[in-house]
Amino acid sequence: MFSPRDRVLNMLLPIELLFAWTLIFQCSSAEYNIPTLIDRTIPEGPTFLTAADFEHADNVSIDFDSLGIKVSDLDDSDLYQGDIVLEEYQKKSRIARSASLKTGKWNTPRIPYELSIQFGKDARAVIAAAIKEFERHTCIRFVKRLPSDADYIYIHAGKDCHSSLGHTGREQRISLGERCLTKGIVIHEIMHALSFIHEQSRPDRDAYVKVNFDAVKDEAKHNFELYTIDRVDLLGVPYSYNSIMHYGSDSFSKDQRPTIIPLKSGAEFMGQRFTLSASDVAQVRRLYGCKNLSPYPEPNFRQLMMEDLKKNQVEFCENANRYCDFNVNCNDMKDYIRCPKTCRKCDPSKMATVEKCDGSSNLVCIMEGRSCSEKDTDLVCPRSCGKCRPDEIPKIEKCERPYLRCVRANCNDYYEAVQCGLTCRTLKCW
């Protein structure tokens, strides 16, 4: 028999479950409304960038962490290859190209565009920053759409990041949600609109990377299709790990294991979303017939990365998840940023000291594989790197009392020599 209390609880349980599911649904489907990024209370409509947007582009900085926004990895949707909207004929013939679409090139470098009026000040500046990269280094020119322009790009304030592939002959959309508002992601989507697709789809891919299909989600394996040489136009540009169109090492991973494993050196910044690489610029210039432009050297991606880390410095130097503890590749951009402790990118002033000079920590850095020649290691490993001051080191021997453990002391080690002063004769007792 149920007590009256039990009967009441049983009556309330379905209501509580319904309330919980309602909360979960609301949280999973809710849209952000951050006016400086996207103000969805404004009715949809077209506008254009202004001179003020391009001026703001030089110093815009969005703190996604404080806004509670996780920047997109461009592989978290069901679209083709994560962020591509295919035309019907492309779906049927799977005509997508890895370098550029032979049939998707715009007729001229003049690209008419419109912009959603819902984009706020900072979002407009980010989009302007991406456009400036193309106009600074290629002959591509984004112009305000005229009434006579039947085919144009409409930059839409969507929920995720995606683009049509190549010139469609009518309005085609680049969708940018809040999670997409970085200069690198906007550049990536514009490259798709210009007819460029992901680097690792090239026919020569297998000479540069190995795809670990065992780690790829079953429903995403088609995203790693390899196209044959008769279906692509490589434009005479070699494969590049640094291309802004290259996947990161764990794209479409089902368990955070690497899905793309580089076979050669130079893949430290594979998956970068900072700016156009030298190979990206070369391909755009060749496809669109750009002439008499200054040489474009490979950007200093390490410097760009460090500048980004300074702007988005972790507040607490902790790994993002347990993945970092056993299967991290610090040469991969995502791992380097996601696993700050393991990859030792922490700001020393915010990083907990691994060792303590007072002997209260049993963890020894050298046994952990650290090297004192590495940047900042001496700050977090003072015991192993000989940076402890004599007054910080506990002295376990006195002149009148030797200590048994000191019989095995390594007197060539500064720390042990101070600890075991009598045995190592660093303690003046005579």
Tab-separated table of C-alpha atoms in Angstrom:
chain	number	residue	atom	x	y	z
A	1	MET	CA	0.000	0.000	0.000
A	2	PHE	CA	1.223	3.485	-0.823
A	3	SER	CA	1.109	6.090	1.893
A	4	PRO	CA	-0.625	9.427	1.164
A	5	ARG	CA	2.834	10.979	0.900
A	6	ASP	CA	3.941	8.374	-1.657
A	7	ARG	CA	0.788	8.906	-3.712
A	8	VAL	CA	1.455	12.664	-3.818
A	9	LEU	CA	5.082	12.095	-4.847
A	10	ASN	CA	4.005	9.696	-7.597
A	11	MET	CA	1.559	12.307	-8.876
A	12	LEU	CA	4.253	14.975	-8.885
A	13	LEU	CA	6.922	12.860	-10.604
A	14	PRO	CA	5.520	13.155	-14.176
A	15	ILE	CA	5.129	16.906	-13.683
A	16	GLU	CA	8.734	17.195	-12.485
A	17	LEU	CA	9.981	15.136	-15.424
A	18	LEU	CA	8.000	17.271	-17.864
A	19	PHE	CA	9.430	20.420	-16.286
A	20	ALA	CA	12.974	19.022	-16.492
A	21	TRP	CA	12.597	18.053	-20.154
A	22	THR	CA	11.141	21.484	-20.891
A	23	LEU	CA	14.201	23.118	-19.350
A	24	ILE	CA	16.547	20.851	-21.293
A	25	PHE	CA	14.747	21.605	-24.557
A	26	GLN	CA	14.754	25.324	-23.888
A	27	CYS	CA	18.463	25.332	-23.039
A	28	SER	CA	19.417	23.271	-26.084
A	29	SER	CA	17.337	25.239	-28.572
A	30	ALA	CA	17.622	28.751	-27.155
A	31	GLU	CA	19.322	31.397	-29.256
A	32	TYR	CA	21.703	33.967	-27.906
A	33	ASN	CA	20.668	37.583	-28.095
A	34	ILE	CA	23.801	39.687	-27.677
A	35	PRO	CA	23.194	43.026	-29.426
A	36	THR	CA	26.889	43.686	-30.094
A	37	LEU	CA	26.960	40.378	-32.003
A	38	ILE	CA	23.460	39.602	-33.264
A	39	ASP	CA	20.247	41.321	-32.210
A	40	ARG	CA	17.492	38.912	-33.191
A	41	THR	CA	14.771	41.289	-32.005
A	42	ILE	CA	15.420	43.405	-35.118
A	43	PRO	CA	13.373	42.308	-38.159
A	44	GLU	CA	15.535	40.671	-40.829
A	45	GLY	CA	16.635	42.969	-43.634
A	46	PRO	CA	19.677	43.844	-45.788
A	47	THR	CA	22.321	46.474	-45.178
A	48	PHE	CA	26.023	47.042	-45.958
A	49	LEU	CA	29.274	47.551	-44.096
A	50	THR	CA	30.381	51.110	-43.385
A	51	ALA	CA	33.719	52.883	-43.098
A	52	ALA	CA	33.290	52.747	-39.312
A	53	ASP	CA	33.034	48.940	-39.475
A	54	PHE	CA	36.333	48.670	-41.339
A	55	GLU	CA	37.969	51.045	-38.874
A	56	HIS	CA	36.675	49.019	-35.911
A	57	ALA	CA	37.940	45.852	-37.635
A	58	ASP	CA	41.519	46.668	-36.674
A	59	ASN	CA	40.899	46.412	-32.933
A	60	VAL	CA	37.724	44.369	-32.434
A	61	SER	CA	38.016	41.701	-29.745
A	62	ILE	CA	35.204	39.407	-28.607
A	63	ASP	CA	35.563	37.593	-25.277
A	64	PHE	CA	33.597	34.451	-26.117
A	65	ASP	CA	34.353	32.803	-22.770
A	66	SER	CA	32.796	35.592	-20.735
A	67	LEU	CA	29.759	35.502	-23.043
A	68	GLY	CA	29.400	31.759	-22.522
A	69	ILE	CA	29.919	31.019	-26.221
A	70	LYS	CA	31.953	28.069	-27.523
A	71	VAL	CA	33.491	28.979	-30.877
A	72	SER	CA	32.472	26.553	-33.612
A	73	ASP	CA	34.810	23.803	-34.811
A	74	LEU	CA	32.926	23.788	-38.161
A	75	ASP	CA	32.274	20.062	-37.789
A	76	ASP	CA	29.231	19.992	-35.525
A	77	SER	CA	26.396	20.022	-38.060
A	78	ASP	CA	24.886	17.482	-40.450
A	79	LEU	CA	25.797	19.531	-43.511
A	80	TYR	CA	28.206	18.201	-46.111
A	81	GLN	CA	31.709	18.286	-44.614
A	82	GLY	CA	30.248	20.184	-41.663
A	83	ASP	CA	29.636	23.607	-43.195
A	84	ILE	CA	28.786	23.297	-46.902
A	85	VAL	CA	25.335	23.670	-48.472
A	86	LEU	CA	25.362	21.737	-51.743
A	87	GLU	CA	23.206	22.526	-54.750
A	88	GLU	CA	20.976	19.694	-55.966
A	89	TYR	CA	23.239	18.955	-58.939
A	90	GLN	CA	26.223	18.854	-56.585
A	91	LYS	CA	24.438	16.368	-54.322
A	92	LYS	CA	23.624	14.117	-57.260
A	93	SER	CA	27.041	14.159	-58.892
A	94	ARG	CA	29.032	14.873	-55.725
A	95	ILE	CA	30.963	17.315	-57.874
A	96	ALA	CA	32.550	19.139	-54.956
A	97	ARG	CA	36.195	19.970	-55.581
A	98	SER	CA	38.985	19.996	-53.035
A	99	ALA	CA	40.874	23.026	-54.315
A	100	SER	CA	38.283	24.852	-56.392
A	101	LEU	CA	35.111	24.149	-58.322
A	102	LYS	CA	35.793	24.334	-62.034
A	103	THR	CA	32.147	25.282	-62.526
A	104	GLY	CA	31.810	27.437	-59.410
A	105	LYS	CA	34.104	30.343	-60.167
A	106	TRP	CA	32.535	33.802	-60.137
A	107	ASN	CA	32.783	35.496	-63.533
A	108	THR	CA	34.874	38.370	-62.170
A	109	PRO	CA	36.613	39.232	-58.893
A	110	ARG	CA	33.741	41.640	-58.208
A	111	ILE	CA	31.533	40.039	-55.541
A	112	PRO	CA	28.249	41.839	-54.788
A	113	TYR	CA	27.036	41.352	-51.229
A	114	GLU	CA	24.386	42.265	-48.684
A	115	LEU	CA	24.578	41.961	-44.916
A	116	SER	CA	21.863	41.210	-42.357
A	117	ILE	CA	20.819	44.259	-40.368
A	118	GLN	CA	20.719	42.015	-37.274
A	119	PHE	CA	24.513	41.961	-36.998
A	120	GLY	CA	25.770	44.211	-34.201
A	121	LYS	CA	28.806	46.464	-34.010
A	122	ASP	CA	31.381	43.795	-33.126
A	123	ALA	CA	30.045	41.219	-35.582
A	124	ARG	CA	30.149	43.752	-38.414
A	125	ALA	CA	33.755	44.566	-37.519
A	126	VAL	CA	34.735	40.877	-37.602
A	127	ILE	CA	33.137	40.447	-41.033
A	128	ALA	CA	34.895	43.608	-42.218
A	129	ALA	CA	38.214	42.248	-40.920
A	130	ALA	CA	37.771	39.084	-42.999
A	131	ILE	CA	36.886	41.047	-46.131
A	132	LYS	CA	39.936	43.280	-45.612
A	133	GLU	CA	42.186	40.213	-45.770
A	134	PHE	CA	40.871	39.308	-49.232
A	135	GLU	CA	41.022	42.861	-50.537
A	136	ARG	CA	44.512	43.442	-49.116
A	137	HIS	CA	46.100	40.304	-50.577
A	138	THR	CA	44.002	39.360	-53.632
A	139	CYS	CA	42.037	41.114	-56.361
A	140	ILE	CA	38.684	40.036	-54.880
A	141	ARG	CA	36.505	43.078	-54.238
A	142	PHE	CA	33.287	42.989	-52.234
A	143	VAL	CA	30.877	45.643	-53.471
A	144	LYS	CA	27.439	46.752	-52.356
A	145	ARG	CA	24.827	44.871	-54.307
A	146	LEU	CA	23.070	46.889	-56.999
A	147	PRO	CA	19.474	46.236	-58.111
A	148	SER	CA	20.923	44.821	-61.333
A	149	ASP	CA	22.985	42.193	-59.463
A	150	ALA	CA	20.899	39.018	-59.645
A	151	ASP	CA	23.646	36.850	-58.171
A	152	TYR	CA	25.205	37.961	-54.912
A	153	ILE	CA	26.230	36.842	-51.425
A	154	TYR	CA	23.872	37.496	-48.529
A	155	ILE	CA	25.659	37.284	-45.166
A	156	HIS	CA	22.931	35.968	-42.891
A	157	ALA	CA	22.700	36.038	-39.089
A	158	GLY	CA	22.044	32.310	-38.802
A	159	LYS	CA	22.427	29.741	-36.056
A	160	ASP	CA	25.557	28.015	-37.350
A	161	CYS	CA	28.385	28.459	-39.860
A	162	HIS	CA	27.854	27.418	-43.460
A	163	SER	CA	28.087	28.561	-47.054
A	164	SER	CA	27.102	27.558	-50.542
A	165	LEU	CA	29.928	26.133	-52.594
A	166	GLY	CA	30.966	28.382	-55.438
A	167	HIS	CA	28.942	30.735	-57.601
A	168	THR	CA	25.276	29.665	-57.815
A	169	GLY	CA	23.906	32.336	-60.167
A	170	ARG	CA	21.431	33.770	-57.666
A	171	GLU	CA	21.336	34.887	-54.035
A	172	GLN	CA	23.550	32.583	-52.007
A	173	ARG	CA	23.910	32.715	-48.277
A	174	ILE	CA	26.802	32.656	-45.885
A	175	SER	CA	25.346	31.838	-42.487
A	176	LEU	CA	27.146	33.159	-39.413
A	177	GLY	CA	25.800	32.481	-35.934
A	178	GLU	CA	27.297	33.827	-32.730
A	179	ARG	CA	29.709	30.875	-32.572
A	180	CYS	CA	31.066	31.768	-36.025
A	181	LEU	CA	32.101	35.365	-35.417
A	182	THR	CA	35.866	35.088	-35.658
A	183	LYS	CA	37.852	36.485	-38.559
A	184	GLY	CA	39.204	33.050	-39.462
A	185	ILE	CA	35.806	31.366	-39.625
A	186	VAL	CA	34.373	34.178	-41.757
A	187	ILE	CA	37.361	33.879	-44.128
A	188	HIS	CA	36.811	30.103	-44.287
A	189	GLU	CA	33.154	30.497	-45.277
A	190	ILE	CA	33.963	33.176	-47.859
A	191	MET	CA	36.494	30.776	-49.392
A	192	HIS	CA	33.692	28.241	-49.841
A	193	ALA	CA	31.556	30.885	-51.553
A	194	LEU	CA	34.479	31.608	-53.894
A	195	SER	CA	34.444	27.852	-54.792
A	196	PHE	CA	37.147	26.477	-52.491
A	197	ILE	CA	36.599	23.376	-50.418
A	198	HIS	CA	38.510	21.607	-47.659
A	199	GLU	CA	42.203	20.937	-48.184
A	200	GLN	CA	42.193	17.317	-47.024
A	201	SER	CA	39.835	16.318	-49.866
A	202	ARG	CA	42.640	16.747	-52.414
A	203	PRO	CA	43.693	13.676	-54.417
A	204	ASP	CA	47.222	13.914	-52.986
A	205	ARG	CA	45.971	13.958	-49.389
A	206	ASP	CA	47.184	10.483	-48.462
A	207	ALA	CA	50.788	11.547	-49.046
A	208	TYR	CA	50.410	14.162	-46.314
A	209	VAL	CA	47.906	12.873	-43.761
A	210	LYS	CA	46.440	9.597	-42.596
A	211	VAL	CA	42.716	9.569	-41.845
A	212	ASN	CA	42.027	7.472	-38.756
A	213	PHE	CA	38.591	6.203	-39.743
A	214	ASP	CA	38.319	4.167	-36.535
A	215	ALA	CA	38.004	7.457	-34.640
A	216	VAL	CA	35.524	9.087	-37.045
A	217	LYS	CA	31.818	9.139	-36.226
A	218	ASP	CA	30.085	6.535	-38.386
A	219	GLU	CA	27.657	9.076	-39.793
A	220	ALA	CA	30.509	11.457	-40.682
A	221	LYS	CA	32.880	9.162	-42.586
A	222	HIS	CA	31.628	10.418	-45.952
A	223	ASN	CA	33.088	13.812	-45.036
A	224	PHE	CA	36.555	12.382	-45.660
A	225	GLU	CA	35.908	11.368	-49.251
A	226	LEU	CA	38.965	11.657	-51.459
A	227	TYR	CA	38.492	13.117	-54.934
A	228	THR	CA	40.392	11.910	-57.959
A	229	ILE	CA	42.673	14.137	-59.995
A	230	ASP	CA	40.237	14.277	-62.924
A	231	ARG	CA	37.606	15.910	-60.694
A	232	VAL	CA	39.659	18.677	-59.118
A	233	ASP	CA	41.625	21.755	-60.041
A	234	LEU	CA	44.617	22.109	-57.729
A	235	LEU	CA	45.705	25.281	-59.527
A	236	GLY	CA	49.330	24.148	-59.331
A	237	VAL	CA	49.474	24.887	-55.600
A	238	PRO	CA	51.021	22.240	-53.291
A	239	TYR	CA	49.181	20.682	-50.353
A	240	SER	CA	49.323	22.877	-47.259
A	241	TYR	CA	48.769	21.951	-43.616
A	242	ASN	CA	48.450	25.680	-42.930
A	243	SER	CA	45.526	26.285	-45.272
A	244	ILE	CA	42.579	27.916	-43.562
A	245	MET	CA	40.528	25.273	-45.396
A	246	HIS	CA	42.199	22.318	-43.620
A	247	TYR	CA	40.407	20.357	-40.927
A	248	GLY	CA	41.878	20.165	-37.439
A	249	SER	CA	43.284	16.907	-36.122
A	250	ASP	CA	40.129	15.785	-34.300
A	251	SER	CA	37.420	16.897	-36.719
A	252	PHE	CA	34.357	14.619	-36.600
A	253	SER	CA	35.963	12.511	-33.871
A	254	LYS	CA	33.624	10.267	-31.923
A	255	ASP	CA	35.827	10.045	-28.848
A	256	GLN	CA	38.315	12.947	-29.145
A	257	ARG	CA	41.005	10.733	-30.648
A	258	PRO	CA	42.788	12.256	-33.664
A	259	THR	CA	41.016	11.701	-36.968
A	260	ILE	CA	43.724	13.320	-39.113
A	261	ILE	CA	47.338	12.360	-38.473
A	262	PRO	CA	50.058	14.343	-40.304
A	263	LEU	CA	52.666	12.244	-42.086
A	264	LYS	CA	55.214	15.028	-42.512
A	265	SER	CA	56.652	17.863	-40.491
A	266	GLY	CA	55.222	21.351	-40.631
A	267	ALA	CA	51.736	20.496	-39.352
A	268	GLU	CA	52.016	22.427	-36.106
A	269	PHE	CA	49.221	24.803	-37.111
A	270	MET	CA	47.012	22.394	-39.042
A	271	GLY	CA	43.414	23.534	-38.657
A	272	GLN	CA	44.364	27.165	-37.990
A	273	ARG	CA	41.549	29.689	-38.183
A	274	PHE	CA	43.599	32.874	-37.994
A	275	THR	CA	44.012	34.070	-41.563
A	276	LEU	CA	44.745	33.108	-45.162
A	277	SER	CA	47.854	31.007	-45.660
A	278	ALA	CA	50.274	31.593	-48.515
A	279	SER	CA	48.716	28.654	-50.380
A	280	ASP	CA	45.202	30.071	-49.917
A	281	VAL	CA	46.249	33.429	-51.349
A	282	ALA	CA	48.063	31.744	-54.243
A	283	GLN	CA	44.958	29.738	-55.164
A	284	VAL	CA	42.613	32.731	-55.038
A	285	ARG	CA	45.018	34.806	-57.133
A	286	ARG	CA	45.392	32.089	-59.757
A	287	LEU	CA	41.703	31.229	-59.963
A	288	TYR	CA	40.596	34.840	-60.308
A	289	GLY	CA	43.482	36.019	-62.486
A	290	CYS	CA	44.955	38.509	-60.026
A	291	LYS	CA	47.977	40.303	-61.497
A	292	ASN	CA	50.764	42.580	-60.261
A	293	LEU	CA	50.247	41.950	-56.550
A	294	SER	CA	52.959	41.949	-53.916
A	295	PRO	CA	54.349	38.576	-52.801
A	296	TYR	CA	52.460	37.087	-49.861
A	297	PRO	CA	54.761	35.194	-47.470
A	298	GLU	CA	53.489	32.557	-45.075
A	299	PRO	CA	52.073	34.332	-42.004
A	300	ASN	CA	53.791	33.900	-38.664
A	301	PHE	CA	51.173	31.583	-37.209
A	302	ARG	CA	53.055	31.174	-33.946
A	303	GLN	CA	52.938	34.911	-33.362
A	304	LEU	CA	49.258	35.020	-34.313
A	305	MET	CA	48.582	32.179	-31.915
A	306	MET	CA	50.419	33.848	-29.050
A	307	GLU	CA	48.580	37.120	-29.662
A	308	ASP	CA	45.310	35.206	-29.579
A	309	LEU	CA	46.292	33.461	-26.352
A	310	LYS	CA	47.140	36.783	-24.742
A	311	LYS	CA	43.711	38.120	-25.657
A	312	ASN	CA	42.004	34.954	-24.450
A	313	GLN	CA	44.296	33.899	-21.606
A	314	VAL	CA	42.906	31.118	-19.466
A	315	GLU	CA	41.934	32.381	-16.032
A	316	PHE	CA	42.625	29.068	-14.352
A	317	CYS	CA	45.281	26.938	-15.964
A	318	GLU	CA	43.418	23.664	-16.034
A	319	ASN	CA	42.951	21.117	-18.774
A	320	ALA	CA	39.587	21.186	-20.468
A	321	ASN	CA	38.971	17.457	-20.160
A	322	ARG	CA	40.548	14.103	-19.380
A	323	TYR	CA	41.542	13.688	-23.028
A	324	CYS	CA	44.488	15.978	-22.326
A	325	ASP	CA	45.948	13.526	-19.857
A	326	PHE	CA	46.613	10.673	-22.244
A	327	ASN	CA	46.231	11.475	-25.923
A	328	VAL	CA	47.172	15.075	-26.580
A	329	ASN	CA	49.082	16.372	-29.598
A	330	CYS	CA	50.494	19.742	-28.602
A	331	ASN	CA	51.558	20.382	-32.204
A	332	ASP	CA	47.879	20.578	-33.103
A	333	MET	CA	46.282	23.996	-32.723
A	334	LYS	CA	43.137	22.757	-30.999
A	335	ASP	CA	45.008	20.606	-28.497
A	336	TYR	CA	47.471	23.392	-27.785
A	337	ILE	CA	44.679	25.745	-26.792
A	338	ARG	CA	42.408	23.135	-25.206
A	339	CYS	CA	45.071	21.505	-23.011
A	340	PRO	CA	46.975	24.413	-21.442
A	341	LYS	CA	48.624	22.500	-18.620
A	342	THR	CA	49.714	19.535	-20.700
A	343	CYS	CA	51.025	21.765	-23.488
A	344	ARG	CA	52.572	24.223	-21.023
A	345	LYS	CA	51.161	27.379	-22.548
A	346	CYS	CA	49.988	28.707	-19.200
A	347	ASP	CA	50.672	32.193	-18.003
A	348	PRO	CA	53.148	31.448	-15.173
A	349	SER	CA	51.466	34.009	-12.926
A	350	LYS	CA	48.233	32.016	-13.203
A	351	MET	CA	49.747	28.549	-13.223
A	352	ALA	CA	50.009	26.516	-10.071
A	353	THR	CA	53.603	25.642	-9.255
A	354	VAL	CA	54.119	21.935	-9.872
A	355	GLU	CA	56.911	21.694	-7.310
A	356	LYS	CA	57.409	23.474	-4.034
A	357	CYS	CA	60.737	24.369	-2.525
A	358	ASP	CA	59.557	23.417	0.956
A	359	GLY	CA	59.326	19.767	-0.057
A	360	SER	CA	55.542	19.564	0.358
A	361	SER	CA	55.062	18.367	-3.224
A	362	ASN	CA	56.139	14.880	-4.201
A	363	LEU	CA	55.777	15.523	-7.925
A	364	VAL	CA	59.145	16.020	-9.568
A	365	CYS	CA	59.095	17.810	-12.926
A	366	ILE	CA	62.029	15.974	-14.438
A	367	MET	CA	60.301	12.657	-13.813
A	368	GLU	CA	57.275	14.170	-15.552
A	369	GLY	CA	59.368	14.699	-18.671
A	370	ARG	CA	59.899	18.429	-18.406
A	371	SER	CA	63.117	20.144	-19.399
A	372	CYS	CA	64.469	23.200	-17.623
A	373	SER	CA	65.399	24.634	-21.010
A	374	GLU	CA	61.704	24.936	-21.855
A	375	LYS	CA	60.124	28.361	-21.497
A	376	ASP	CA	58.786	29.070	-17.999
A	377	THR	CA	59.584	25.571	-16.693
A	378	ASP	CA	61.992	26.975	-14.128
A	379	LEU	CA	59.120	29.033	-12.722
A	380	VAL	CA	56.844	26.053	-12.182
A	381	CYS	CA	59.589	23.520	-11.414
A	382	PRO	CA	61.951	25.433	-9.115
A	383	ARG	CA	63.024	22.329	-7.243
A	384	SER	CA	64.173	20.408	-10.324
A	385	CYS	CA	65.650	23.437	-12.057
A	386	GLY	CA	67.751	24.610	-9.105
A	387	LYS	CA	65.809	27.829	-8.592
A	388	CYS	CA	65.003	27.388	-4.896
A	389	ARG	CA	66.727	29.824	-2.569
A	390	PRO	CA	68.716	28.269	0.309
A	391	ASP	CA	66.334	29.764	2.856
A	392	GLU	CA	63.380	28.044	1.111
A	393	ILE	CA	64.871	24.541	1.268
A	394	PRO	CA	64.158	22.545	4.445
A	395	LYS	CA	67.441	21.365	5.959
A	396	ILE	CA	66.998	17.842	7.258
A	397	GLU	CA	70.524	17.497	8.689
A	398	LYS	CA	72.177	19.419	11.464
A	399	CYS	CA	75.788	19.410	12.521
A	400	GLU	CA	75.065	17.193	15.479
A	401	ARG	CA	72.502	14.995	13.753
A	402	PRO	CA	73.036	13.204	10.422
A	403	TYR	CA	69.962	11.895	8.642
A	404	LEU	CA	69.755	8.324	7.380
A	405	ARG	CA	68.090	9.255	4.089
A	406	CYS	CA	71.022	11.510	3.240
A	407	VAL	CA	73.271	8.484	2.854
A	408	ARG	CA	71.767	8.161	-0.624
A	409	ALA	CA	71.739	11.882	-1.344
A	410	ASN	CA	72.884	13.117	-4.742
A	411	CYS	CA	75.242	15.846	-3.636
A	412	ASN	CA	75.554	17.082	-7.219
A	413	ASP	CA	71.902	18.105	-7.001
A	414	TYR	CA	71.685	21.584	-5.510
A	415	TYR	CA	68.450	20.912	-3.650
A	416	GLU	CA	69.646	17.682	-2.033
A	417	ALA	CA	73.030	19.196	-1.268
A	418	VAL	CA	71.341	21.926	0.786
A	419	GLN	CA	68.936	19.473	2.413
A	420	CYS	CA	71.726	17.091	3.404
A	421	GLY	CA	74.282	19.709	4.347
A	422	LEU	CA	76.219	17.512	6.726
A	423	THR	CA	76.586	14.592	4.319
A	424	CYS	CA	77.279	16.807	1.318
A	425	ARG	CA	79.558	19.150	3.293
A	426	THR	CA	77.593	22.249	2.371
A	427	LEU	CA	76.828	22.856	6.019
A	428	LYS	CA	79.679	24.540	7.828
A	429	CYS	CA	80.128	22.610	11.040
A	430	TRP	CA	83.838	23.029	11.430
